Coordinates of C-alpha atoms and ligand atoms in Angstrom, one line a residue:
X1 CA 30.7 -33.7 5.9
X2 CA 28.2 -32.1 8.2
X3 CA 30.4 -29.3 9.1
X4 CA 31.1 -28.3 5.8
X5 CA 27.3 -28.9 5.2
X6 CA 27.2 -25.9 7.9
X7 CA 29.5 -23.9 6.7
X8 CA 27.2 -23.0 3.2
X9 CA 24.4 -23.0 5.0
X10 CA 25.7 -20.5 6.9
X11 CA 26.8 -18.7 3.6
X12 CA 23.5 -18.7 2.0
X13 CA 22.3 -17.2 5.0
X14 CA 24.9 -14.3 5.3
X15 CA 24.4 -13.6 1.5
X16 CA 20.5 -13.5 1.6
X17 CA 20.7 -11.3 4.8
X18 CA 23.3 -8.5 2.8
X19 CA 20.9 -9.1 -0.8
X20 CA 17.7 -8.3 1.9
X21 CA 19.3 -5.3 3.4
X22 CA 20.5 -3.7 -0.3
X23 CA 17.1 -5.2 -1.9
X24 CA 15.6 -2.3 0.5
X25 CA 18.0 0.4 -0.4
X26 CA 17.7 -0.1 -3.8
X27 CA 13.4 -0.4 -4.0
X28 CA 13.7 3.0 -2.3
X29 CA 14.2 4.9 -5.8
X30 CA 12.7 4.3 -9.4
X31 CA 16.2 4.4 -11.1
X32 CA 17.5 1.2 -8.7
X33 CA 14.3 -0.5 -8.0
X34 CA 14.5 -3.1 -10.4
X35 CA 17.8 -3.9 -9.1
X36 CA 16.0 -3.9 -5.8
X37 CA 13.7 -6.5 -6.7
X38 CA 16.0 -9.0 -8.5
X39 CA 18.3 -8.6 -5.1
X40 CA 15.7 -9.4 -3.2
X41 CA 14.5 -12.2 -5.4
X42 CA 17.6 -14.0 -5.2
X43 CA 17.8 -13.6 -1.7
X44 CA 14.9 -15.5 -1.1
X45 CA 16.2 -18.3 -2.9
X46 CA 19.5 -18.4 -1.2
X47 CA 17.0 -18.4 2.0
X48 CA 14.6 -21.0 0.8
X49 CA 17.8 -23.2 -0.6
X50 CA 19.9 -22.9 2.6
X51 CA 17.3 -24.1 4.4
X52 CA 16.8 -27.5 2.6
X53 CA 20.3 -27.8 3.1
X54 CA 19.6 -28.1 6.7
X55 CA 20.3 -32.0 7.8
X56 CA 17.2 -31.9 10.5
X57 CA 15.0 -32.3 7.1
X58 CA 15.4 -36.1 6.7
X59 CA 12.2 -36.2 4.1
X60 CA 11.9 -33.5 1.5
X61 CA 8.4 -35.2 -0.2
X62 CA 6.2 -33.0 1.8
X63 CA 8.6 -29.9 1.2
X64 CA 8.1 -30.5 -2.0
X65 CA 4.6 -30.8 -2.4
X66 CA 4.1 -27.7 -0.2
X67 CA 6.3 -25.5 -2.6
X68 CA 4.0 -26.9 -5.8
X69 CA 1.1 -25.9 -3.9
X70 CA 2.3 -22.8 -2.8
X71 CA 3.3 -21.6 -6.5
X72 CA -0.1 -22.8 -8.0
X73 CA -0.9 -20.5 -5.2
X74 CA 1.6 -17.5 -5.6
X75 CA 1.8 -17.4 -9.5
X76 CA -2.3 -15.9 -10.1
X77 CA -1.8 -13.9 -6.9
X78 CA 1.1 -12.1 -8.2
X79 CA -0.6 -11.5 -11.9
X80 CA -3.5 -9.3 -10.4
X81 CA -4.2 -5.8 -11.6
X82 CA -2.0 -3.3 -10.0
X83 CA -5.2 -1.4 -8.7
X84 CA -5.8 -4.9 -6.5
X85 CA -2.2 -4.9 -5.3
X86 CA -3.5 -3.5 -1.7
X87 CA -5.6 -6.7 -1.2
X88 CA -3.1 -8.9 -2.6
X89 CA -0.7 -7.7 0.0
X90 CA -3.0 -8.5 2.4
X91 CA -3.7 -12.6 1.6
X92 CA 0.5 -12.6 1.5
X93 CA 0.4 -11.1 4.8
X94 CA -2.3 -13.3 6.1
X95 CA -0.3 -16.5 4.7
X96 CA 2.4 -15.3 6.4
X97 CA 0.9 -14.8 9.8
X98 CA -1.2 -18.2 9.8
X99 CA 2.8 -19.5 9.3
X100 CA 4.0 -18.2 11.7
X101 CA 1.3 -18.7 14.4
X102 CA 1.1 -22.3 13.0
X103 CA 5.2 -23.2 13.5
X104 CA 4.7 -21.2 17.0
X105 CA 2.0 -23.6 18.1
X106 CA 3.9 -26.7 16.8
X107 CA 6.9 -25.2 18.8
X108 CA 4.6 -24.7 21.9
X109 CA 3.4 -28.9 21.8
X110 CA 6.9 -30.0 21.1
X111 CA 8.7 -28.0 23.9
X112 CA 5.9 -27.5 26.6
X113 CA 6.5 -28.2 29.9
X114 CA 9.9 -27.5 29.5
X115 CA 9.9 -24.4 27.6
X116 CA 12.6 -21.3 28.8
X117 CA 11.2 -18.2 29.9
X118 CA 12.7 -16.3 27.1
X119 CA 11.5 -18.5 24.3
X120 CA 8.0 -18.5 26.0
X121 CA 8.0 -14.7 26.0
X122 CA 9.3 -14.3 22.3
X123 CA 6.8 -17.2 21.7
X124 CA 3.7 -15.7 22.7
X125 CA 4.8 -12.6 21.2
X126 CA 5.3 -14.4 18.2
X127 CA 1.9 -16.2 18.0
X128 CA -0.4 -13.1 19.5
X129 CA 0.8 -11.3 16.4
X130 CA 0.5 -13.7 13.8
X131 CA -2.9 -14.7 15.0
X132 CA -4.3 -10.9 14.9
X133 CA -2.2 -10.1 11.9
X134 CA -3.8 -13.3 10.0
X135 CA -7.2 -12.5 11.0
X136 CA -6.5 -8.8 10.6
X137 CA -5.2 -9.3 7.1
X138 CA -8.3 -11.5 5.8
X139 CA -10.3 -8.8 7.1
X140 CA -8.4 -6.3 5.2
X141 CA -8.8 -8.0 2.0
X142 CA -12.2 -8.7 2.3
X143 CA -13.0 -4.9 2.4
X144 CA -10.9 -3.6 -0.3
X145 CA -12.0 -6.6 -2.4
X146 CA -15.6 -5.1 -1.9
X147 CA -16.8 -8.8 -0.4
X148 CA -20.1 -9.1 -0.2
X149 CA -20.1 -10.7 3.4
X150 CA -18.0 -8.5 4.9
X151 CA -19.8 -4.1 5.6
X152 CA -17.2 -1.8 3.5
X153 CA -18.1 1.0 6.5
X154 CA -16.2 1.4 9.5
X155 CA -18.3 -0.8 11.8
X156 CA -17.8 1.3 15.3
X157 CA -19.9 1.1 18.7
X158 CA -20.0 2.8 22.3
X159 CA -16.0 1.8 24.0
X160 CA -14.8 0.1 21.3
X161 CA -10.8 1.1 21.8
X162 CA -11.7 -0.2 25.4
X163 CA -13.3 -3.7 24.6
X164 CA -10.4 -4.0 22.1
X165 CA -7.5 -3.2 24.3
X166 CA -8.8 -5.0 27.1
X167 CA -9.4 -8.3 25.0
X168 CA -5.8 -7.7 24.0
X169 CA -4.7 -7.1 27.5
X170 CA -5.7 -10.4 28.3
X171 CA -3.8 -12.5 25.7
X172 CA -0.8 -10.4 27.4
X173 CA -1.8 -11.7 30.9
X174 CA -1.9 -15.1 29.5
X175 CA 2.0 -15.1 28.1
X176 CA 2.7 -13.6 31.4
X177 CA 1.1 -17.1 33.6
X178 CA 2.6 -19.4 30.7
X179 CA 6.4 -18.0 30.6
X180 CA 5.7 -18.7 34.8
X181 CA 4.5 -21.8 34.0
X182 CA 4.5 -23.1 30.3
X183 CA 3.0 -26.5 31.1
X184 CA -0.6 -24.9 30.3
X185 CA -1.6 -26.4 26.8
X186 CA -5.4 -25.6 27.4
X187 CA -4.3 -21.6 28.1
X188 CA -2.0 -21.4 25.0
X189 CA -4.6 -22.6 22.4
X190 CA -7.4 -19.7 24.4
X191 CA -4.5 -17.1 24.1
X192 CA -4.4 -18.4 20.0
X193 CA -8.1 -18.1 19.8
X194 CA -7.9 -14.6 21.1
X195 CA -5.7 -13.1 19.2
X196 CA -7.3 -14.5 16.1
X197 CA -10.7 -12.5 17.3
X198 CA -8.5 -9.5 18.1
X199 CA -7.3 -9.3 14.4
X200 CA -11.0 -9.3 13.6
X201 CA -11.9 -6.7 16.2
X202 CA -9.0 -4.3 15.3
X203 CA -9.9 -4.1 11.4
X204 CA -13.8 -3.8 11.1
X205 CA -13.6 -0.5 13.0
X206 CA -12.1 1.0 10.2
X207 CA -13.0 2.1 6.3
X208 CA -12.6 -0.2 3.4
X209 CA -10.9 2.5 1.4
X210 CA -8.8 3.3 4.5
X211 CA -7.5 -0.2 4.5
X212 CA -4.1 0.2 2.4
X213 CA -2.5 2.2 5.4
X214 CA -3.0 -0.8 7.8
X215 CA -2.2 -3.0 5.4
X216 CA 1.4 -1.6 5.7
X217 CA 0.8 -1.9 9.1
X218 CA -0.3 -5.5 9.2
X219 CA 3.1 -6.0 7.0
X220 CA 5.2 -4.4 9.7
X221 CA 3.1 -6.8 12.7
X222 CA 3.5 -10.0 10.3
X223 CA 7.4 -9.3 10.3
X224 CA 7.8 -8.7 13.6
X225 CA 5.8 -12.0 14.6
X226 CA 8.5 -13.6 12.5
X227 CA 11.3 -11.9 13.6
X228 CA 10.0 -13.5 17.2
X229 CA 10.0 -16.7 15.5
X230 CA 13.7 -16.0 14.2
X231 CA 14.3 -16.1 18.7
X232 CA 12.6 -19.4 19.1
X233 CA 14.2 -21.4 16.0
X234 CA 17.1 -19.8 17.0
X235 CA 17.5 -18.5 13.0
X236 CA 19.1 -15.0 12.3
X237 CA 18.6 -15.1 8.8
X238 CA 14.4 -14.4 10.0
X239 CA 15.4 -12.0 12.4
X240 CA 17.2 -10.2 10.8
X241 CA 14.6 -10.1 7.5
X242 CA 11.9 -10.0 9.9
X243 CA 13.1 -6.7 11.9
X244 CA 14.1 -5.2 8.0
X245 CA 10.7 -5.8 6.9
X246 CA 9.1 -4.8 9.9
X247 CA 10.8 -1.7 10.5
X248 CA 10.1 -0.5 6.8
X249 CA 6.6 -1.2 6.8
X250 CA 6.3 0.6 10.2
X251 CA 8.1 3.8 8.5
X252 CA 6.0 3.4 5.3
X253 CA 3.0 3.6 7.6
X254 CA 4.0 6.5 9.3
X255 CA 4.8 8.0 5.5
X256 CA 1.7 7.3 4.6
X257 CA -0.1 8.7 7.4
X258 CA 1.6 11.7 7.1
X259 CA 1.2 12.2 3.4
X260 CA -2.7 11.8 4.6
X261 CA -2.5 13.5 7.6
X262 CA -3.9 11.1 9.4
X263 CA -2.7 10.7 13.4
X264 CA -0.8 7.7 13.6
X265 CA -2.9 6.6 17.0
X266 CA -5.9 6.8 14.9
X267 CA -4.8 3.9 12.9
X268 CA -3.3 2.1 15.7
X269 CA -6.4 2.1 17.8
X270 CA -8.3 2.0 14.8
X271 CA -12.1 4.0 13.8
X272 CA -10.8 5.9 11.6
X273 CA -12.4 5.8 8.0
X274 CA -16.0 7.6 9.5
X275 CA -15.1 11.0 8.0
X276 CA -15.6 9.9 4.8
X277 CA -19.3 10.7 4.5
X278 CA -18.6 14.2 6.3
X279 CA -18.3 17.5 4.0
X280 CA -20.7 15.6 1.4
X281 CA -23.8 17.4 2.9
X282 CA -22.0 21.0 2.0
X283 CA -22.6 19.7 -1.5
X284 CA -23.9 22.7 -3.5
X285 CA -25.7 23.2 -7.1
X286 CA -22.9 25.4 -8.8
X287 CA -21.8 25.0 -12.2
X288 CA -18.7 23.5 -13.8
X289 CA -17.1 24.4 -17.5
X290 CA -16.9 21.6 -19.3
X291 CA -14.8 21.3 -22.8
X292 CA -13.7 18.7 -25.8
X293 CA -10.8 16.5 -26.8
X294 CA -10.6 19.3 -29.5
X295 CA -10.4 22.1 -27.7
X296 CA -8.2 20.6 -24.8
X297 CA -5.5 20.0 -27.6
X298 CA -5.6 23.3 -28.7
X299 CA -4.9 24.5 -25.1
X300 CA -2.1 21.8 -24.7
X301 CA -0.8 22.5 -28.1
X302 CA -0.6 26.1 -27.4
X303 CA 0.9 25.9 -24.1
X304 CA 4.5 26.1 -22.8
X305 CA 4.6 24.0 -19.8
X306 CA 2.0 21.9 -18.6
X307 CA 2.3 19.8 -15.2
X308 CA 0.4 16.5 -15.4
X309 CA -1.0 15.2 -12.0
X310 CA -2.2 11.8 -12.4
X311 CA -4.5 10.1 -10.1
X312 CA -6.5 6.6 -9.3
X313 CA -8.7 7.1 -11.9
X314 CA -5.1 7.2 -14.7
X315 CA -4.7 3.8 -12.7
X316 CA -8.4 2.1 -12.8
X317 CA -8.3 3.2 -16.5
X318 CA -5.0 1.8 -17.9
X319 CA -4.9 5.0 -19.5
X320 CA -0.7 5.4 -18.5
X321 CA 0.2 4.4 -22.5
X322 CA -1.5 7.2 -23.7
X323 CA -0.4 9.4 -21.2
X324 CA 3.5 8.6 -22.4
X325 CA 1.8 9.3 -26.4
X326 CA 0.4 12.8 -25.2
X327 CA 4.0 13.3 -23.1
X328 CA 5.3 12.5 -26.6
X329 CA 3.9 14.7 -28.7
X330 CA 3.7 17.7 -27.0
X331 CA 7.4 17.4 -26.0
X332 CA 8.0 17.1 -29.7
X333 CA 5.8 20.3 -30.0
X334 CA 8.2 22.2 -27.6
X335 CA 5.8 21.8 -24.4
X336 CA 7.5 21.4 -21.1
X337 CA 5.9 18.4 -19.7
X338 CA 6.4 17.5 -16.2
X339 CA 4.3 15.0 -14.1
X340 CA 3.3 16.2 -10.5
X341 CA 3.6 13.2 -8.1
X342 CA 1.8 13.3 -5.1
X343 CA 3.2 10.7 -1.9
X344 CA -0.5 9.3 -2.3
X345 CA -2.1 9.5 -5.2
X346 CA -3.6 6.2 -6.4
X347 CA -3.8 3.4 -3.6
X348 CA -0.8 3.0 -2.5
X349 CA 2.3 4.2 -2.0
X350 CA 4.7 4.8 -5.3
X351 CA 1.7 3.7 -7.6
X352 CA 1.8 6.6 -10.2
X353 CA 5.6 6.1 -10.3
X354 CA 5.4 2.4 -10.9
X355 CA 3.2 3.0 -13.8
X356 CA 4.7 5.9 -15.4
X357 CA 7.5 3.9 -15.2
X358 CA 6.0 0.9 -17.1
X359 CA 5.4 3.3 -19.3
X360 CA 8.6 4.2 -20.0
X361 CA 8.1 7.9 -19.5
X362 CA 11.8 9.5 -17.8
X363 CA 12.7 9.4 -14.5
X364 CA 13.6 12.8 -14.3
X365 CA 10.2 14.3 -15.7
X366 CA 8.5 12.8 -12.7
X367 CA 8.7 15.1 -9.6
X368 CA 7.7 15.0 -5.9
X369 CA 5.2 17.4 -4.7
X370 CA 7.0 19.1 -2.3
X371 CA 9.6 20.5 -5.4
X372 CA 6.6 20.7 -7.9
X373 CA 4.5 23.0 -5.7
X374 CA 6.7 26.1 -6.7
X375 CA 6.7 26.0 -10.2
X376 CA 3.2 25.7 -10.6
X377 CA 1.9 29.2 -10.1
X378 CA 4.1 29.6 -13.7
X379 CA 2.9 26.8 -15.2
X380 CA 0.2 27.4 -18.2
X381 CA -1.9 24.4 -17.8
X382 CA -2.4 22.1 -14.7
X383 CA -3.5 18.7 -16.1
X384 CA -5.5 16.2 -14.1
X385 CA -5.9 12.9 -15.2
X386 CA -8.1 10.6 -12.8
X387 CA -7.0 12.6 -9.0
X388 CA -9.0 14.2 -7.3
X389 CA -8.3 14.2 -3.4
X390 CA -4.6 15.0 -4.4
X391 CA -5.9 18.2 -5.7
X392 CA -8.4 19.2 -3.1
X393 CA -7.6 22.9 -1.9
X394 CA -10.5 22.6 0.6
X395 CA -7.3 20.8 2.3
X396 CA -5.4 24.0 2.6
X397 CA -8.2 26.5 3.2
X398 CA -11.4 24.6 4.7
X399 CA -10.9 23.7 8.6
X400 CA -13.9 21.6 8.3
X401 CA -13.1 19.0 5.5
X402 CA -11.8 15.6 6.4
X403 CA -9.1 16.0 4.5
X404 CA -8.0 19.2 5.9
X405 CA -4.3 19.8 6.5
X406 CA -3.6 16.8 4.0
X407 CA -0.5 18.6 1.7
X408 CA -1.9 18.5 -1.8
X409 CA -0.5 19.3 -5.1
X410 CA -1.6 23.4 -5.8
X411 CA -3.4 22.9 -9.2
X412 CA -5.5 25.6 -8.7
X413 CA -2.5 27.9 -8.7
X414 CA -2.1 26.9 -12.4
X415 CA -2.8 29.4 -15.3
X416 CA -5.3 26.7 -16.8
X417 CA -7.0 23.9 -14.7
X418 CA -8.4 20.6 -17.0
X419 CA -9.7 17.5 -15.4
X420 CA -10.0 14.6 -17.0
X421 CA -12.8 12.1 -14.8
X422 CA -15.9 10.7 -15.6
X423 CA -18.7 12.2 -13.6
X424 CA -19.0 15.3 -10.7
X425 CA -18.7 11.9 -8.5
X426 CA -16.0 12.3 -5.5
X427 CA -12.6 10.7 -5.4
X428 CA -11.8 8.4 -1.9
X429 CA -12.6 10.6 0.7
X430 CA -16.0 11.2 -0.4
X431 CA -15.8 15.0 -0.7
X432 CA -16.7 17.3 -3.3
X433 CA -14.0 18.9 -4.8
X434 CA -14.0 23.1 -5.0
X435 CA -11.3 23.2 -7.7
X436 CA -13.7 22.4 -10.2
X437 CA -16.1 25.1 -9.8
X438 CA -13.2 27.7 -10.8
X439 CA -13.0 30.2 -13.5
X440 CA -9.9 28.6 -15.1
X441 CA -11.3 25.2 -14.8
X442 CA -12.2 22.8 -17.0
X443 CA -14.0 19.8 -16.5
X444 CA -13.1 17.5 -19.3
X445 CA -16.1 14.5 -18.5
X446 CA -14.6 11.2 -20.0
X447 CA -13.0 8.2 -19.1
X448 CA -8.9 8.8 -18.5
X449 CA -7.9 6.2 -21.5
X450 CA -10.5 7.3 -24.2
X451 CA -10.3 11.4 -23.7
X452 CA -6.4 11.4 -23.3
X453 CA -6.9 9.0 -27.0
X454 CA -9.1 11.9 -28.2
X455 CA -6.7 14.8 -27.1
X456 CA -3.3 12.7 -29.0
X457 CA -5.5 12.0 -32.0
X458 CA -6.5 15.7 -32.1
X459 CA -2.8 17.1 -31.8
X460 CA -1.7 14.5 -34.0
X461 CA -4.3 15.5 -36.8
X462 CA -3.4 19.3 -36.2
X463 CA 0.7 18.5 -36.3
X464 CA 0.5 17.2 -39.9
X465 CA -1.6 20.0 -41.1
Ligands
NAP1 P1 -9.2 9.8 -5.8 O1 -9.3 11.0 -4.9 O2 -9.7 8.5 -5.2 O3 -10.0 10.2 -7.1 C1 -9.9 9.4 -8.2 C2 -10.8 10.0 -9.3 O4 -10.6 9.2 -10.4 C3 -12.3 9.9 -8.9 O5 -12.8 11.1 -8.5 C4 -13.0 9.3 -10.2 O6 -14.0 10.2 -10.6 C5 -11.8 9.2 -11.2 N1 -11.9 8.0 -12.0 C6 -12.1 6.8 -11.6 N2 -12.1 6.0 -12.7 C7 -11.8 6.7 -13.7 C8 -11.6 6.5 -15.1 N3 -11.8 5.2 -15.6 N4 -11.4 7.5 -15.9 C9 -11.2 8.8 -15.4 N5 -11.4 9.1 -14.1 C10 -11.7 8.1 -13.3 O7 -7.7 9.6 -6.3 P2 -6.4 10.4 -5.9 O8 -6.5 11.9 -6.2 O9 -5.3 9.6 -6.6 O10 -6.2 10.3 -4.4 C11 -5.9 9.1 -3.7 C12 -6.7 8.9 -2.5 O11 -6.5 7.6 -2.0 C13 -6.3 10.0 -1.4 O12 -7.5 10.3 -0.7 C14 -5.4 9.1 -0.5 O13 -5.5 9.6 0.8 C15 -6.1 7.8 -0.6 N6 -5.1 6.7 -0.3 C16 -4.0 6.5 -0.9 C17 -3.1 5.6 -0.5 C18 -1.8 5.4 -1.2 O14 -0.9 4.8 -0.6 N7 -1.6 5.9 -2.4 C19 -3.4 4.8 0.5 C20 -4.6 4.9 1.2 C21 -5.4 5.9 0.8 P3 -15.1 9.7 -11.6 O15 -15.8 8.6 -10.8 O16 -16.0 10.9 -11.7 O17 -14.5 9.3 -12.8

């Protein structure tokens, strides 16, 4: 009975570990990534029902009333706007770190004195990074929520990388006397406490609006903690989906960093995020060309091709409906309409993809910056729906701007230039923008959803004439 018991645990386990590994391969393009996410989906379940198979679980009340609690929990979480996805990240994170640190303590109580030195090690690594990942996550969320409580600055001082490492340094010490002697319960819980502050100490240094970058981070040290605690529960199912997720988030912060062209120390040691305010002072009085729905249309109507780069603002706006109406009607007018995607545009990574995509605009009319870049110098009209950073060229040509050597998509090589925003206001790096003071420019003030409305009831009106 028991063996055979085994013997589908150990099949749940093996299929969950194969759905995790082609759930990734699959989330890694928009064709497959529904695919991706069912895969995964069911893998979880396999996970979470191989598990309650196991015959150590003698009363399954309490496992039940955790998973009710846990989906009035998870259901609201996962209904959030996709603008908040960053922050709701985060709170998953931190669940997941306070889990693991939580099981790592219970492990600690229930095996201490006797505890081998290898599970000790993989146990404090396991509980140092939960603890700083939990804190570290709440922290995270709070900013990019915009909490009240909690300064949306970088909050920096004199030696802070110091103070920080060498608080850190000292929860390592700590491992090092309890794998020598693991009979220390007093030490344990300070080395706990400690990484909990560290999580806290790590994160204020750095930006609200910088925080989705370490947010992949976080995900990557969450996973890893549990991948440690895969070692001390002796599970390969966890560390095996605790090194896949942690390695992915790892390489999705390094994307992102490079996409940003931020140095990847900088986020590790954190105070980044100051720059922000930089480059604002240069701000000069010049004068922008400003236009309406109507005569937008009648540029769009008239044109060829037009590249459309959307940007946080398409996003905050909901406006992606009417972007797929305008795609509609001027590819039924003959326009060549492709959409310029830049690696960051939005607030995090893949955004504008997952909602052209919901959209239902093609696949194949959406393309990567890097392949986009060349046709736009032939391209009659470059339009901008809600970026702005993404189509800075002070990142190309000014040495000073924060933002300099971030690639960016080359608008301003465009035949025509129209931006659709609200206000003169900067995008997330706080810095004025010098494509909109061009001659070929034109600033089209308006929020994303209403103007692109304006522009499709205008081509619509001048198609039945
Ligand atoms: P952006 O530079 O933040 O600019 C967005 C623009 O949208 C703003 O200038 C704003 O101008 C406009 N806007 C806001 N609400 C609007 C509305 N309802 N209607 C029309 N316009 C609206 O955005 P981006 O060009 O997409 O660049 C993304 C930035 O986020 C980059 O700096 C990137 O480094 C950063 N970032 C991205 C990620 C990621 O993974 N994607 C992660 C971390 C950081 P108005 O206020 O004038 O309307």
């Amino acid at each position: 009975m028991t063996l055979s018991a085994n013997f589908y645990i150990e099949i749940c386990y093996l299929i969950a570990t194969a759905l995790f590994v082609l759930s990734l391969m699959w989330l890694s393009a928009p064709t497959t990534a529904r695919r991706g996410v069912l895969a995964g989906e069911i893998g979880m379940i396999l996970a979470v029902g191989g598990t309650l198979l196991e015959k150590g679980i003698i009363d399954l009340h309490w496992v039940i009333v955790a998973l009710v609690i846990g989906s009035l929990i998870g259901i609201p979480l996962g209904l959030v706007q996709m603008t908040a996805v960053p922050q709701r990240t985060a709170v998953s994170h931190a669940f997941g770190a306070c889990c693991v640190t939580l099981v790592g303590t219970a492990e600690f109580f229930l095996r201490s004195p006797n505890v081998p030195k290898f599970t000790m090690s993989v146990l404090s690594l396991e509980v140092i990074l939960g603890g700083l990942t939990f804190t570290g996550s709440l922290i995270a969320a709070a900013k990019l929520q915009e909490l009240k409580f909690i300064p949306q600055r970088p909050v920096t001082y004199k030696g802070q990388n110091i103070v920080n490492l060498a608080i850190l340094a000292s929860t390592v010490i700590i491992a090092v006397i309890l794998v020598l002697d693991s009979s220390h319960h007093i030490l344990f819980l300070v080395m706990v406490a400690i990484s909990l502050v560290v999580g806290v100490m790590l994160i204020i240094p750095i930006g609200g609006a910088d925080m989705p970058t370490v947010i992949s981070l976080l995900n990557s040290y969450a996973a890893l903690s549990a991948a440690a605690m895969g070692f001390v529960l002796n599970s390969k199912l966890l560390i095996v989906a605790g090194a896949l997720d942690g390695s992915s988030g790892f390489i999705l912060s390094v994307i992102m960093c490079k996409a940003m062209n931020r140095s990847f120390t900088n986020v590790l040691f954190g105070a980044f995020g100051q720059v922000q305010t930089s480059g604002k002072a240069e701000k000069e009085e010049r004068t922008v060309r400003s236009a309406s729905p109507e005569e937008a249309a009648g540029i769009l109507g008239a044109a060829s091709s037009v590249v459309i780069v959307p940007g946080y603002g398409m996003a905050v706006a909901q406006a992606q409906h009417k972007v797929r109406e305008l795609y509609d009607i001027l590819s039924k007018k003959g326009v060549d309409v492709k959409f310029g995607i830049h690696p960051v545009a939005g607030r995090m990574p893949g955004h504008m993809n997952v909602l052209l995509a919901e959209a239902d605009i093609p696949y194949e009319r959406l393309v990567e910056m890097e392949d986009i870049n060349s046709d736009i110098p032939q391209t009659d009209v470059a339009l901008i729906i809600g970026a702005n950073d993404v189509t800075n060229p002070a990142a190309r040509t000014d040495t000073s701007s924060p933002i300099y050597g971030m690639p960016i998509l080359d608008v301003d090589k465009a035949r025509t230039v129209m931006v659709i925003k609200r206000s003169m206001n900067p995008g997330f790096a706080g810095i004025d923008n010098p494509l909109y003071y061009l001659d070929r420019t034109l600033m089209l003030f308006g929020d994303a959803k209403g103007f692109v409305n304006d522009i499709v009831r205008e081509l619509s009106g001048n198609s039945a004439h």
